[in-house]
mmCIF file of C-alpha atoms in Angstrom:
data_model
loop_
_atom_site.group_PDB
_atom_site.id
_atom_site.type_symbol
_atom_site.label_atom_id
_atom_site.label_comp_id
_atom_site.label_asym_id
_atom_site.label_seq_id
_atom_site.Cartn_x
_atom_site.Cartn_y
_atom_site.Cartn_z
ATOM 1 C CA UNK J 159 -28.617 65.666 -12.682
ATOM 2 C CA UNK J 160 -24.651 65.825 -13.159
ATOM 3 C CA UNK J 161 -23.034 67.437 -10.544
ATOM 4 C CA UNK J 162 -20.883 70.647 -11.016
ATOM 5 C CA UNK J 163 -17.743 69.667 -9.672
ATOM 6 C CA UNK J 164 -16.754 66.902 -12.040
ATOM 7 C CA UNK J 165 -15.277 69.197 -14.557
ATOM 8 C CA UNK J 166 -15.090 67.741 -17.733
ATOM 9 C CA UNK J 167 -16.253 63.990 -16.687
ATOM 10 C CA UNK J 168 -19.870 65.354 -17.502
ATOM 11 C CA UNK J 169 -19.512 65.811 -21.118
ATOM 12 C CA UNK J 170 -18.637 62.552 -21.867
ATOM 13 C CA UNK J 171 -20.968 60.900 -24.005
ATOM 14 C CA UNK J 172 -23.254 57.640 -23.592
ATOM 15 C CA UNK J 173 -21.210 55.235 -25.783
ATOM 16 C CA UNK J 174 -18.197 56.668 -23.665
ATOM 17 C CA UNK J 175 -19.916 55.927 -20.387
ATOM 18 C CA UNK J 176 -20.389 52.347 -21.922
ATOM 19 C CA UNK J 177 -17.076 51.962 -22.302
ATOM 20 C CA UNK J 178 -15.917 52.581 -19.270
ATOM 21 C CA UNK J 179 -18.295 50.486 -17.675
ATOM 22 C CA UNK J 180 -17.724 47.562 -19.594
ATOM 23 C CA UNK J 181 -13.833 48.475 -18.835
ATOM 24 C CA UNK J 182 -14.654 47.834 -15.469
ATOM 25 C CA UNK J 183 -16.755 44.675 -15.668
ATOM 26 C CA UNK J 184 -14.199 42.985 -17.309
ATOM 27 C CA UNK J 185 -11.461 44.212 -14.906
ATOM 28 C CA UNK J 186 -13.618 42.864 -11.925
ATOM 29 C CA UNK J 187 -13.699 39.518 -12.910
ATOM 30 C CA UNK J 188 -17.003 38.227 -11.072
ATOM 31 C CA UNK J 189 -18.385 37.495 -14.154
ATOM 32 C CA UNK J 190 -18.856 34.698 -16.748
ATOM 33 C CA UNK J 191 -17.327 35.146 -19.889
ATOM 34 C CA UNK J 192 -20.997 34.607 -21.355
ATOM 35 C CA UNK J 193 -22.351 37.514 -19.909
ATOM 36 C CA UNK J 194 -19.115 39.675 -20.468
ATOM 37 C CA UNK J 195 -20.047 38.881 -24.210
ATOM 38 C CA UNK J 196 -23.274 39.575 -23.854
ATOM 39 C CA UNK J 197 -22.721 42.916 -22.416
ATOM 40 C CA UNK J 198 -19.957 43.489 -25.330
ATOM 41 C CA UNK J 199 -22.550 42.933 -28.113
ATOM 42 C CA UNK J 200 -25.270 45.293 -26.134
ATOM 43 C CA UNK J 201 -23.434 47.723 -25.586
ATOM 44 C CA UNK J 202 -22.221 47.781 -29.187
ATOM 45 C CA UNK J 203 -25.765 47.632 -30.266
ATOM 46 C CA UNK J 204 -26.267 50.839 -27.944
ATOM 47 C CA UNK J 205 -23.375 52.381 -29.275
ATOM 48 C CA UNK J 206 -24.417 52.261 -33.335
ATOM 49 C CA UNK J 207 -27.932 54.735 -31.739
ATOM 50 C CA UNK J 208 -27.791 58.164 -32.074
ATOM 51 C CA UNK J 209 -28.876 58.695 -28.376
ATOM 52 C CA UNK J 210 -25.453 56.942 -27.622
ATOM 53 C CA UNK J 211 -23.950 60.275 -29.225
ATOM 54 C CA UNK J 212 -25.613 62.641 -26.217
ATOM 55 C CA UNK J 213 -23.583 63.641 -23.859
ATOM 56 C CA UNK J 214 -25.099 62.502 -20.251
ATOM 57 C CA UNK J 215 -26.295 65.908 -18.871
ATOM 58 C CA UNK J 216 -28.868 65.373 -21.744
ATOM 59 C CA UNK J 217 -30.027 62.198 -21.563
ATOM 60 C CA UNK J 218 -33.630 62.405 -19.663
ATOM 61 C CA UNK J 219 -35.468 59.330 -19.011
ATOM 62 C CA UNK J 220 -38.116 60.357 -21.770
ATOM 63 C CA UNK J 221 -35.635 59.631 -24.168
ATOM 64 C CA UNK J 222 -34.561 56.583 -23.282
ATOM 65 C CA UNK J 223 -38.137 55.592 -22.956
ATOM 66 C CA UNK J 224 -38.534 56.475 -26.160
ATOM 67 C CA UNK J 225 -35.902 54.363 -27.478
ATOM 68 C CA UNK J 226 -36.692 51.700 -25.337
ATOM 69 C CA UNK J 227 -40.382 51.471 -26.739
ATOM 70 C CA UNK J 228 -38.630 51.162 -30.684
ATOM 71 C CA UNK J 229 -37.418 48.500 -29.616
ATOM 72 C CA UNK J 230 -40.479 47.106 -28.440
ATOM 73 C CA UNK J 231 -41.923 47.877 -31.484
ATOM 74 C CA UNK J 232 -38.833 46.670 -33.572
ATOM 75 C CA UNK J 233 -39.670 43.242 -31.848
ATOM 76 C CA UNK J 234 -42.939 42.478 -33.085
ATOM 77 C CA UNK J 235 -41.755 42.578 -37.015
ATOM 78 C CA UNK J 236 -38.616 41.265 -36.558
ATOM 79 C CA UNK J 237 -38.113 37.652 -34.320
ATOM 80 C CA UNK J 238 -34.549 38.178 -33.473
ATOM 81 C CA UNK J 239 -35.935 41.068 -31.082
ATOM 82 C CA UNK J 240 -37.488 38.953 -28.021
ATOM 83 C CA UNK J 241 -38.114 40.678 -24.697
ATOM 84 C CA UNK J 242 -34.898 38.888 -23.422
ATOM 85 C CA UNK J 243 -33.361 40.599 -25.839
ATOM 86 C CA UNK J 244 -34.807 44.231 -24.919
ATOM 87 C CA UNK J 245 -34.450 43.334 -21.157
ATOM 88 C CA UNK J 246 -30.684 42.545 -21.783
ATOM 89 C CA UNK J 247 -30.429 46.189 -23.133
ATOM 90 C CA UNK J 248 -32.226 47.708 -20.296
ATOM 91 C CA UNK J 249 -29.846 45.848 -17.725
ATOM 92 C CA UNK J 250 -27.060 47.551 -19.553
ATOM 93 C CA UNK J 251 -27.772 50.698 -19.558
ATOM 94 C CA UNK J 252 -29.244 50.588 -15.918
ATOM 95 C CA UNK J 253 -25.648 49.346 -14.699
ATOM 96 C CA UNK J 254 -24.340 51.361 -16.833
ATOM 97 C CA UNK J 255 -25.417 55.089 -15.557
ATOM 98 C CA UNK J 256 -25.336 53.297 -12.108
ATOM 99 C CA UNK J 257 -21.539 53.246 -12.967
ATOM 100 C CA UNK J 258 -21.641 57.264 -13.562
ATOM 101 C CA UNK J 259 -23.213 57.213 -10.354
ATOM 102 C CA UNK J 260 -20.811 55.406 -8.433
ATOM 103 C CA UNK J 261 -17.540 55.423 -8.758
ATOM 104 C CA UNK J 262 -17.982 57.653 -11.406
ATOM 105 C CA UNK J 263 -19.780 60.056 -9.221
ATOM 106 C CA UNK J 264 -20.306 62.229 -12.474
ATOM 107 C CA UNK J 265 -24.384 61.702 -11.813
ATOM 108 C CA UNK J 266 -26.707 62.302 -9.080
ATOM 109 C CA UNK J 267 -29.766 60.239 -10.470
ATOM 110 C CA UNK J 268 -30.417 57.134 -12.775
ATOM 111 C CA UNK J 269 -32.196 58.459 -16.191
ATOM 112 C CA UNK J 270 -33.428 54.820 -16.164
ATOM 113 C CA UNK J 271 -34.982 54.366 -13.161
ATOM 114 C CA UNK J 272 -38.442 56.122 -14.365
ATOM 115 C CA UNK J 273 -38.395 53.860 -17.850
ATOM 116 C CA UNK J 274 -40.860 51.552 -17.749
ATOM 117 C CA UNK J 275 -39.123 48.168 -18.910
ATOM 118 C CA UNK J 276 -41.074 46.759 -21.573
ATOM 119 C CA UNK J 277 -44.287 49.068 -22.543
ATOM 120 C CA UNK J 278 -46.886 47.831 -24.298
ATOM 121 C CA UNK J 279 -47.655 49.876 -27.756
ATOM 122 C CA UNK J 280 -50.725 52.115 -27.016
ATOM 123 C CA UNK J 281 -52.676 50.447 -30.209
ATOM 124 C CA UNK J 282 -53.406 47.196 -27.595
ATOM 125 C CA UNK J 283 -55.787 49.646 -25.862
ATOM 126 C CA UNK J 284 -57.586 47.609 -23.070
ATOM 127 C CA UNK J 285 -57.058 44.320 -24.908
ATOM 128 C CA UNK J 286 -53.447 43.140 -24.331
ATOM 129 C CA UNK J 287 -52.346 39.340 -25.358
ATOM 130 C CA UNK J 288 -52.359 37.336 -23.135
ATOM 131 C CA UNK J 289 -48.770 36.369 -22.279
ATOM 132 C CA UNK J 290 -48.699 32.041 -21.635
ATOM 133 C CA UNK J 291 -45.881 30.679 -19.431
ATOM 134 C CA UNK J 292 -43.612 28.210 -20.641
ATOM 135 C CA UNK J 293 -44.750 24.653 -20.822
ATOM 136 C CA UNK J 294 -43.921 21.872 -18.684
ATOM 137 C CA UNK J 295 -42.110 18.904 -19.550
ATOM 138 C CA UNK J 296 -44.009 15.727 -18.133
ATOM 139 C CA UNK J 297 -42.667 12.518 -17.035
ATOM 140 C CA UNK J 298 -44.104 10.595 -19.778
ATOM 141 C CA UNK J 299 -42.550 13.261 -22.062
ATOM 142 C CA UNK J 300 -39.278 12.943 -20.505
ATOM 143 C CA UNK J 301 -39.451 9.027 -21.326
ATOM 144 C CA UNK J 302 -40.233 9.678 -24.913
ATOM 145 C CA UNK J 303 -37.455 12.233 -25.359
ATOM 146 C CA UNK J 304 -34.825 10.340 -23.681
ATOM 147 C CA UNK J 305 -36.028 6.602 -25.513
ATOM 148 C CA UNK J 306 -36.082 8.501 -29.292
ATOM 149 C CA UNK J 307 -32.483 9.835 -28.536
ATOM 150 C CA UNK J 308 -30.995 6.199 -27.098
ATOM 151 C CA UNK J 309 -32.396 4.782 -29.581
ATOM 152 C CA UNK J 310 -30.789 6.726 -31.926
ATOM 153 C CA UNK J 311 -27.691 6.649 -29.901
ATOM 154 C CA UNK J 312 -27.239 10.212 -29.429
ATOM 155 C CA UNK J 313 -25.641 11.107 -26.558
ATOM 156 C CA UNK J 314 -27.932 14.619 -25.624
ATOM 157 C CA UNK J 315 -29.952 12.297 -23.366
ATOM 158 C CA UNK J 316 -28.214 12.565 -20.501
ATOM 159 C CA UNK J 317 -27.488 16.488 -20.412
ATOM 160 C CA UNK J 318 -31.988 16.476 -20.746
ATOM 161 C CA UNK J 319 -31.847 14.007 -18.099
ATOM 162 C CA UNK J 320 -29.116 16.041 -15.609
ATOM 163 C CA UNK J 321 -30.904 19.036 -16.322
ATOM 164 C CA UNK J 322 -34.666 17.697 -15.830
ATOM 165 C CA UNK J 323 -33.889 16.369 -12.237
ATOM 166 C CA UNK J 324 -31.497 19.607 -11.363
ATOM 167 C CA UNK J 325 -32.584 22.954 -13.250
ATOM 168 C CA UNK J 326 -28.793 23.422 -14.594
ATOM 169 C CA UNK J 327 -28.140 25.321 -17.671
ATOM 170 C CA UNK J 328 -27.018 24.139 -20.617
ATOM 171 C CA UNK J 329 -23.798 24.971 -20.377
ATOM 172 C CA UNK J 330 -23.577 24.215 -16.518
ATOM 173 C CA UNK J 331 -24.650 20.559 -17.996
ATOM 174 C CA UNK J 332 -22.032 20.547 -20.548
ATOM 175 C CA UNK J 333 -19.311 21.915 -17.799
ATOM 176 C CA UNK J 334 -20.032 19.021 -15.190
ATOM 177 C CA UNK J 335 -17.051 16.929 -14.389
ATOM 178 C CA UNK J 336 -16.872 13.829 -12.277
ATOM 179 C CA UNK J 337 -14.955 15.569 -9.581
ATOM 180 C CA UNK J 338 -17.927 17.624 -9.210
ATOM 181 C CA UNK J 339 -20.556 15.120 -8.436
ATOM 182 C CA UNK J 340 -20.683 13.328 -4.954
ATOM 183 C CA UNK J 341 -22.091 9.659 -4.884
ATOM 184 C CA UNK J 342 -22.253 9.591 -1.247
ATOM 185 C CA UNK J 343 -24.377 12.566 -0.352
ATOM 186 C CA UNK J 344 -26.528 12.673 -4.024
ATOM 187 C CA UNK J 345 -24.839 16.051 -4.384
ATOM 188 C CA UNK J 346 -23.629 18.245 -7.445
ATOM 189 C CA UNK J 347 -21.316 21.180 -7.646
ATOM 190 C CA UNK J 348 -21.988 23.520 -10.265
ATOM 191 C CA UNK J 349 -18.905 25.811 -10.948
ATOM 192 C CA UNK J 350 -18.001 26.023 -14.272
ATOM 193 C CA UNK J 351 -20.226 26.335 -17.771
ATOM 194 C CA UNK J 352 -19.442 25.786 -21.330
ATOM 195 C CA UNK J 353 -19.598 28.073 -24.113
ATOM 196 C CA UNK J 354 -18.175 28.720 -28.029
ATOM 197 C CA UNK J 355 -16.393 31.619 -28.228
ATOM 198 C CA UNK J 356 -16.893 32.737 -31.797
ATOM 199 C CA UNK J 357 -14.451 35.409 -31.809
ATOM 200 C CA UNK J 358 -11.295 32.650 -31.213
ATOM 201 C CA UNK J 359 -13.126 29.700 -32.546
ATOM 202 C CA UNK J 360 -12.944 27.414 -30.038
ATOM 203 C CA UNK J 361 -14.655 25.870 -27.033
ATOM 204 C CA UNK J 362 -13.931 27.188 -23.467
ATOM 205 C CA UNK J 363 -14.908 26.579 -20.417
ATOM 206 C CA UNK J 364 -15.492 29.587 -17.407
ATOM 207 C CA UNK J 365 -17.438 30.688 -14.610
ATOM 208 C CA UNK J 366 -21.331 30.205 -14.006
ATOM 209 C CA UNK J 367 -23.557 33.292 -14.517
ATOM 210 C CA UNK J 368 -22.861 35.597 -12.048
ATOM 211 C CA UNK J 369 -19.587 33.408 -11.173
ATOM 212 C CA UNK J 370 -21.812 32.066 -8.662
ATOM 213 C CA UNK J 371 -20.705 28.465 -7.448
ATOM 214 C CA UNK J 372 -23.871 26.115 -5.889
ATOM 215 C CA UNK J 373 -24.483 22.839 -4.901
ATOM 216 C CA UNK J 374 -27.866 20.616 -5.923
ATOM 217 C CA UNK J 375 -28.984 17.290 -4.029
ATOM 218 C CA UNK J 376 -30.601 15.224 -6.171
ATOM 219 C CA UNK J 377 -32.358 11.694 -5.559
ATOM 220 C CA UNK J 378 -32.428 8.193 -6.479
ATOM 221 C CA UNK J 379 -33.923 8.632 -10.046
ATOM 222 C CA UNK J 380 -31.037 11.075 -11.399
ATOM 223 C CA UNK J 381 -28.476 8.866 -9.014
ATOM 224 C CA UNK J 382 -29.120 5.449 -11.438
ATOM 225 C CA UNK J 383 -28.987 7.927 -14.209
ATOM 226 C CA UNK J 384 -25.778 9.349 -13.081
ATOM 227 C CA UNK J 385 -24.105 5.759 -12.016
ATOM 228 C CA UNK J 386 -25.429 4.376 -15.114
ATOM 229 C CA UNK J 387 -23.949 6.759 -17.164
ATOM 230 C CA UNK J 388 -20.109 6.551 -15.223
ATOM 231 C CA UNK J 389 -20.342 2.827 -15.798
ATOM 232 C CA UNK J 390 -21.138 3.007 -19.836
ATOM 233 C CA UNK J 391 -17.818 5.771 -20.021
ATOM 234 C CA UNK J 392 -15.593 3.208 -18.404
ATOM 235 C CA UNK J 393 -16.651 0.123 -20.808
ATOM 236 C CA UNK J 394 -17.000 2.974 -24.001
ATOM 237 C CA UNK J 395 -12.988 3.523 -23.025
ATOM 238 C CA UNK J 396 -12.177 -0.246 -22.732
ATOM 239 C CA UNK J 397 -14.068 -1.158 -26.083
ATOM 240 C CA UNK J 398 -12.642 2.130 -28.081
ATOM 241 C CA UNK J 399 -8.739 1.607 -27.003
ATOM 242 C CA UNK J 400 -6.492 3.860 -28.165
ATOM 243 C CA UNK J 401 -9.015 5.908 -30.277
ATOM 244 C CA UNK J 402 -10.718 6.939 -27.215
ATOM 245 C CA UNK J 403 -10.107 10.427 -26.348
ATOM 246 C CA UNK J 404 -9.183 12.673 -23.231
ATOM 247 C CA UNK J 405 -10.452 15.627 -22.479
ATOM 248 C CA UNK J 406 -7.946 18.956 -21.353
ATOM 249 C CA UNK J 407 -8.280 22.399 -20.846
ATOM 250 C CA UNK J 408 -5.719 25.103 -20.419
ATOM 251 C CA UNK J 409 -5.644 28.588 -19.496
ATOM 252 C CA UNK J 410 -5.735 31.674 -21.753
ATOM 253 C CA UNK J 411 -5.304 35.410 -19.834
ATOM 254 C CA UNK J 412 -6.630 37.966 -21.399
ATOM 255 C CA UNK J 413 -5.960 41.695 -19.587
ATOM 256 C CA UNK J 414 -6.766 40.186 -15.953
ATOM 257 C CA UNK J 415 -9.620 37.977 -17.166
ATOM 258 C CA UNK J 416 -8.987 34.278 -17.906
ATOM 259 C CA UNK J 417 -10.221 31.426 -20.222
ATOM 260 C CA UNK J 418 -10.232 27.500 -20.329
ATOM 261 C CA UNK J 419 -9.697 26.481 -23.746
ATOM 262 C CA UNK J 420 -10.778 22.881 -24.513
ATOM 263 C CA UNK J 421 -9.654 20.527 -26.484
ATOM 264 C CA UNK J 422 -9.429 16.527 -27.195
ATOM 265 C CA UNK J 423 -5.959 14.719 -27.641
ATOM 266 C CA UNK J 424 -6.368 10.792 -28.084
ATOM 267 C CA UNK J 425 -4.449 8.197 -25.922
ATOM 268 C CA UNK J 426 -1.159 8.283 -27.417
ATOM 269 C CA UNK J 427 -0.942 11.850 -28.279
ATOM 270 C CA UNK J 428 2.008 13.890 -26.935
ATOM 271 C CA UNK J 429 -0.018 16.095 -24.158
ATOM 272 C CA UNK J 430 1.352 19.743 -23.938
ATOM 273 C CA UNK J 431 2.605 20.700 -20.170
ATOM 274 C CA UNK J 432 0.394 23.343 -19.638
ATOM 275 C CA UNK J 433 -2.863 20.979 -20.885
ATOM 276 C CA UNK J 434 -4.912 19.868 -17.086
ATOM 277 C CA UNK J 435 -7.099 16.583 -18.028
ATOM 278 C CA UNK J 436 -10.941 16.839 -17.084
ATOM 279 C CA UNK J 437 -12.958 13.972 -17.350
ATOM 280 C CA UNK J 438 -16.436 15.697 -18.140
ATOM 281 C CA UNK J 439 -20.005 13.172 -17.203
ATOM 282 C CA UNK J 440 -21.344 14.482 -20.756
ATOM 283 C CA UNK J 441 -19.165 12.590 -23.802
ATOM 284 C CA UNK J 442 -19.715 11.096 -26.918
ATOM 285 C CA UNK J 443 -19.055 7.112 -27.838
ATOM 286 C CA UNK J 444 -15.266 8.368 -28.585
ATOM 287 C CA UNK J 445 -14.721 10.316 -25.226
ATOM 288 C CA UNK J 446 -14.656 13.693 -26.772
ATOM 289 C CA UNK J 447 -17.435 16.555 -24.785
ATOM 290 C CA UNK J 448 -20.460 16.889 -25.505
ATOM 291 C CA UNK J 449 -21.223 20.852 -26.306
ATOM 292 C CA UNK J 450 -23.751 23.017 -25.723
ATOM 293 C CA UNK J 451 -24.679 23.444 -29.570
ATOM 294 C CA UNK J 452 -25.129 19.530 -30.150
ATOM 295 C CA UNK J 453 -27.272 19.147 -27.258
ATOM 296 C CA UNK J 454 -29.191 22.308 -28.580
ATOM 297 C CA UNK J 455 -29.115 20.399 -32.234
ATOM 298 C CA UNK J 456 -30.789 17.410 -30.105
ATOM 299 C CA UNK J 457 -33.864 19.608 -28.950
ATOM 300 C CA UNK J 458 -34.310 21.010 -32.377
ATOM 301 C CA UNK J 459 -34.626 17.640 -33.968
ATOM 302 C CA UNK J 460 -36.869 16.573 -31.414
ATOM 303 C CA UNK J 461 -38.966 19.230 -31.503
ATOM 304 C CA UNK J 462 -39.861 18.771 -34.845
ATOM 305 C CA UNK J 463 -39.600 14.644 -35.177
ATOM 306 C CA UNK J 464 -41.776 14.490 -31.555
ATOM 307 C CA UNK J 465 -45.346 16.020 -32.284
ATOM 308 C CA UNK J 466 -46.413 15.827 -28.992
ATOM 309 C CA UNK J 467 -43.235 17.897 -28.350
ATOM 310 C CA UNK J 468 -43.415 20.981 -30.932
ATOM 311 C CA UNK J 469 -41.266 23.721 -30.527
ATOM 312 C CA UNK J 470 -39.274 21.934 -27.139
ATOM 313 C CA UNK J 471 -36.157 23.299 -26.316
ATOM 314 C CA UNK J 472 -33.575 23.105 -23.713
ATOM 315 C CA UNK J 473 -34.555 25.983 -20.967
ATOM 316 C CA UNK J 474 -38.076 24.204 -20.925
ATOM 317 C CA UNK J 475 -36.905 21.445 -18.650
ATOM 318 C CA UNK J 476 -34.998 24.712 -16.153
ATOM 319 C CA UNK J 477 -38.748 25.713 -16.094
ATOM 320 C CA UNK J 478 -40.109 22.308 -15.575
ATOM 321 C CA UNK J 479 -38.014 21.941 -12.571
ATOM 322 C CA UNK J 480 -38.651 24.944 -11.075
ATOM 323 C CA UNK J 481 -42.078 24.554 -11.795
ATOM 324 C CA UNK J 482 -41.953 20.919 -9.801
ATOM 325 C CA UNK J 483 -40.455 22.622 -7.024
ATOM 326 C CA UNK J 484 -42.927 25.129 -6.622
ATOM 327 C CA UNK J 485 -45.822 22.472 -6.602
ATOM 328 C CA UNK J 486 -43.942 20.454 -4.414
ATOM 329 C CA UNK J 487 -44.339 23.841 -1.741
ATOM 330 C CA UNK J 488 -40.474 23.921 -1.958
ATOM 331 C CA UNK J 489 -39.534 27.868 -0.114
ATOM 332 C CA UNK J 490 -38.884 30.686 -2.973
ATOM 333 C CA UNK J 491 -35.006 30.832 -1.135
ATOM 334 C CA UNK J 492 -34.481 27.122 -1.381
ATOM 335 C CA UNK J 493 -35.957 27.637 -5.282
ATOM 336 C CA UNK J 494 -32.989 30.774 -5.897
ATOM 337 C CA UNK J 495 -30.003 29.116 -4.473
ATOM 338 C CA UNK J 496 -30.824 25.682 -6.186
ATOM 339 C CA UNK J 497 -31.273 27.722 -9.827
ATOM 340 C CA UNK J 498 -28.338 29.913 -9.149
ATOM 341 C CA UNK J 499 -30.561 33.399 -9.187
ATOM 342 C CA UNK J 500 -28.474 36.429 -8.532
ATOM 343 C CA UNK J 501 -31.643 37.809 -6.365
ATOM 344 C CA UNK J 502 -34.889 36.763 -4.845
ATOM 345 C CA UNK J 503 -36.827 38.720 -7.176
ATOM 346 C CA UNK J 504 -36.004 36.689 -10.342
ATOM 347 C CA UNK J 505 -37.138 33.287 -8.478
ATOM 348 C CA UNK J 506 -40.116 35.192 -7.122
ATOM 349 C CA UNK J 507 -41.172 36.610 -10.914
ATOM 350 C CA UNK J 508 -40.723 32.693 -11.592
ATOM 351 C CA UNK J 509 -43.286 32.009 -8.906
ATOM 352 C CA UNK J 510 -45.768 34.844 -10.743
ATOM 353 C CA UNK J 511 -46.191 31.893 -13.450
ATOM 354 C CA UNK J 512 -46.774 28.898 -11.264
ATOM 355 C CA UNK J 513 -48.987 26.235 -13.335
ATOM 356 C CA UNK J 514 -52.346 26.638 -13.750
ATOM 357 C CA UNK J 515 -53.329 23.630 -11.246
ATOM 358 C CA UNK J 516 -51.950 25.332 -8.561
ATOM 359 C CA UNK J 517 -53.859 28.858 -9.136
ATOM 360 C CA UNK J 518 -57.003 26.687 -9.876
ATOM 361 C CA UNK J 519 -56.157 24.994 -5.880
ATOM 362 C CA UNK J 520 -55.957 28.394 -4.462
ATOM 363 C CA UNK J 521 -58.866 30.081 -6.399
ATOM 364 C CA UNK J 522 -61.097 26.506 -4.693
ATOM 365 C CA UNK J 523 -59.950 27.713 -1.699
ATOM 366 C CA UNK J 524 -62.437 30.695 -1.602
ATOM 367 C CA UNK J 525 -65.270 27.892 -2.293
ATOM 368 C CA UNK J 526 -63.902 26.161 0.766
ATOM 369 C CA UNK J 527 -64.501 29.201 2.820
ATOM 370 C CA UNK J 528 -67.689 29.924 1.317
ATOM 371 C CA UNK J 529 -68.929 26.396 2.056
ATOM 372 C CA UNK J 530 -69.777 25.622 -1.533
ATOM 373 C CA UNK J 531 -66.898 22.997 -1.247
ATOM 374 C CA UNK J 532 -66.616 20.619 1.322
#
């Protein structure tokens, strides 16, 4: 319902509304650059639909139910259309009428709020597939992962390893400085995260999802790791001399947003003023970072050189960690500020998937009761 005194406000139209909300995203500057890309390509996909051509008074939540279920049914012939990616347009357009709600205040009620977010097609009937949780990485798996990369010298080992033993993204891997992890209390900060901006063709470096800056204690295994790893940078420097490279970042404002643009100067380069040095945990042989896509390259070759490790990929070890938590009876809070959720609800959907050992435990439990189990 749009209410009557906003004048002409209510006939703008849905790609106009998007606009304006992405407008203000941007301008509010709580979040990553990732997502603010994200959002961009969304809301462009949005825009290119003939419902974004209706002006808001009427838009009803059967229509965007309706398109909403095409492109559920988009995503089963066509693999570039996952749920993430359907979810991701959901999001957008939930903020976005949100937005005509307040500050807007051009709407009374959220179209979106009665769309049911990802509907199965009726043909399934009574016999839906059954949807698997992610796999875990073991232990043993970790081992084989991180001996087939050493051996090959490829340095993706220890962004698997950081992330196995702390949940961090990939880019949150590839972000981590020195400066941010503390020896003395087995602590990390997580504040920044890495990304390729494909627009201006170069690496940057910006805020963590939701901007959100946390801390993650970690124990003795990860603290060799990490030690290990400081050690091998210092004698990689020594042995490489004057071909070893530095790592720097600058700042690039764009409107009131701003980017760290990254880049790799060798010892006796002439270092522009405005370049800061960072001295990032993740590097190659030569000193220069480690990026997201290289690590990602890593996964991929494993995944199809390891068969006991088909189809692995990066986010499987942020699930295996969470996963170990959750068997470990860590607290659903202690779970969302150690992953960095936005909200309890994402960690608790996390918990809907627990592994199947620990639904087989509780399911026993009704044997215990019964007596039939001692």
């Amino acid at each position: 319902m749009v209410k009557k005194e906003c004048g002409g406000k209510k006939n703008i139209t849905l790609h106009e509304l998007l606009d304006v909300w992405l407008q203000s995203e941007e301008l509010s500057n709580r979040l990553s650059n990732g997502t603010i890309m994200l959002y961009r390509y969304v809301a462009s996909r949005i825009s290119s639909e003939p419902i974004a051509h209706e002006r808001l008074p009427d838009i009803t939540s059967e229509m965007l139910q309706r398109y909403i279920d095409s492109l559920k049914r988009l995503a089963g012939t066509q693999k570039m259309r996952s749920d993430s990616y359907i979810r991701s347009h959901i999001s957008v357009l939930n903020q976005a009428f949100e937005h005509a709600i307040f500050p807007m205040k051009i709407l009374e009620i959220n179209p979106m709020r009665h769309v049911c977010n990802l509907k199965k097609p009726a043909e399934e009937g009574i016999f839906p597939e059954f949807e698997e949780a992610l796999p875990i990485i073991t232990y043993p798996q970790l081992l084989m992962i991180v001996n087939y990369l050493e051996d090959r010298a490829n340095p993706a080992a220890l962004p698997i390893q950081i992330s196995y033993y702390t949940g961090m993204r990939i880019g949150e891997v590839a972000a981590l400085a020195w400066d941010d992890v503390d020896f003395k209390h087995k602590m990390i900060i997580v504040r920044r995260s890495m990304r390729y901006n494909s627009t201006f063709y170069r690496m940057e470096l910006g805020t963590t999802k939701r901007a959100k800056v946390r801390s993650i204690f970690y124990g003795d295994a990860l603290d060799e790791i990490l030690k290990d790893a400081f050690e091998r940078q210092k004698t990689a420097r020594l042995l490489a001399g004057d071909s070893y490279k530095d790592n720097y970042y600058r700042e690039i404002s764009e409107g009131k947003r701003c980017y760290y643009e990254i880049i790799s100067y060798n010892a006796h380069d002439t270092i522009p003023p405005d370049y800061t040095p960072i001295n990032f945990v993740c590097t190659r042989k030569n000193g220069i970072y480690e990026a997201p896509s290289t690590i990602r390259a890593a996964c991929h070759m494993i995944s199809h050189k390891i068969p006991e490790l088909s189809g692995f990929h990066f986010h499987e070890l942020r699930h295996t960690y969470t996963t170990n938590l959750i068997n470990m009876g860590a607290s659903p809070k202690d779970v969302q500020e150690l992953l960095g959720h936005s909200d309890i609800s994402t960690t608790m959907n996390i918990y809907a998937h627990a592994s199947d050992s620990s639904k087989r435990e509780a399911a026993e439990m009704l044997d215990r009761i019964t007596g039939i189990r001692s």
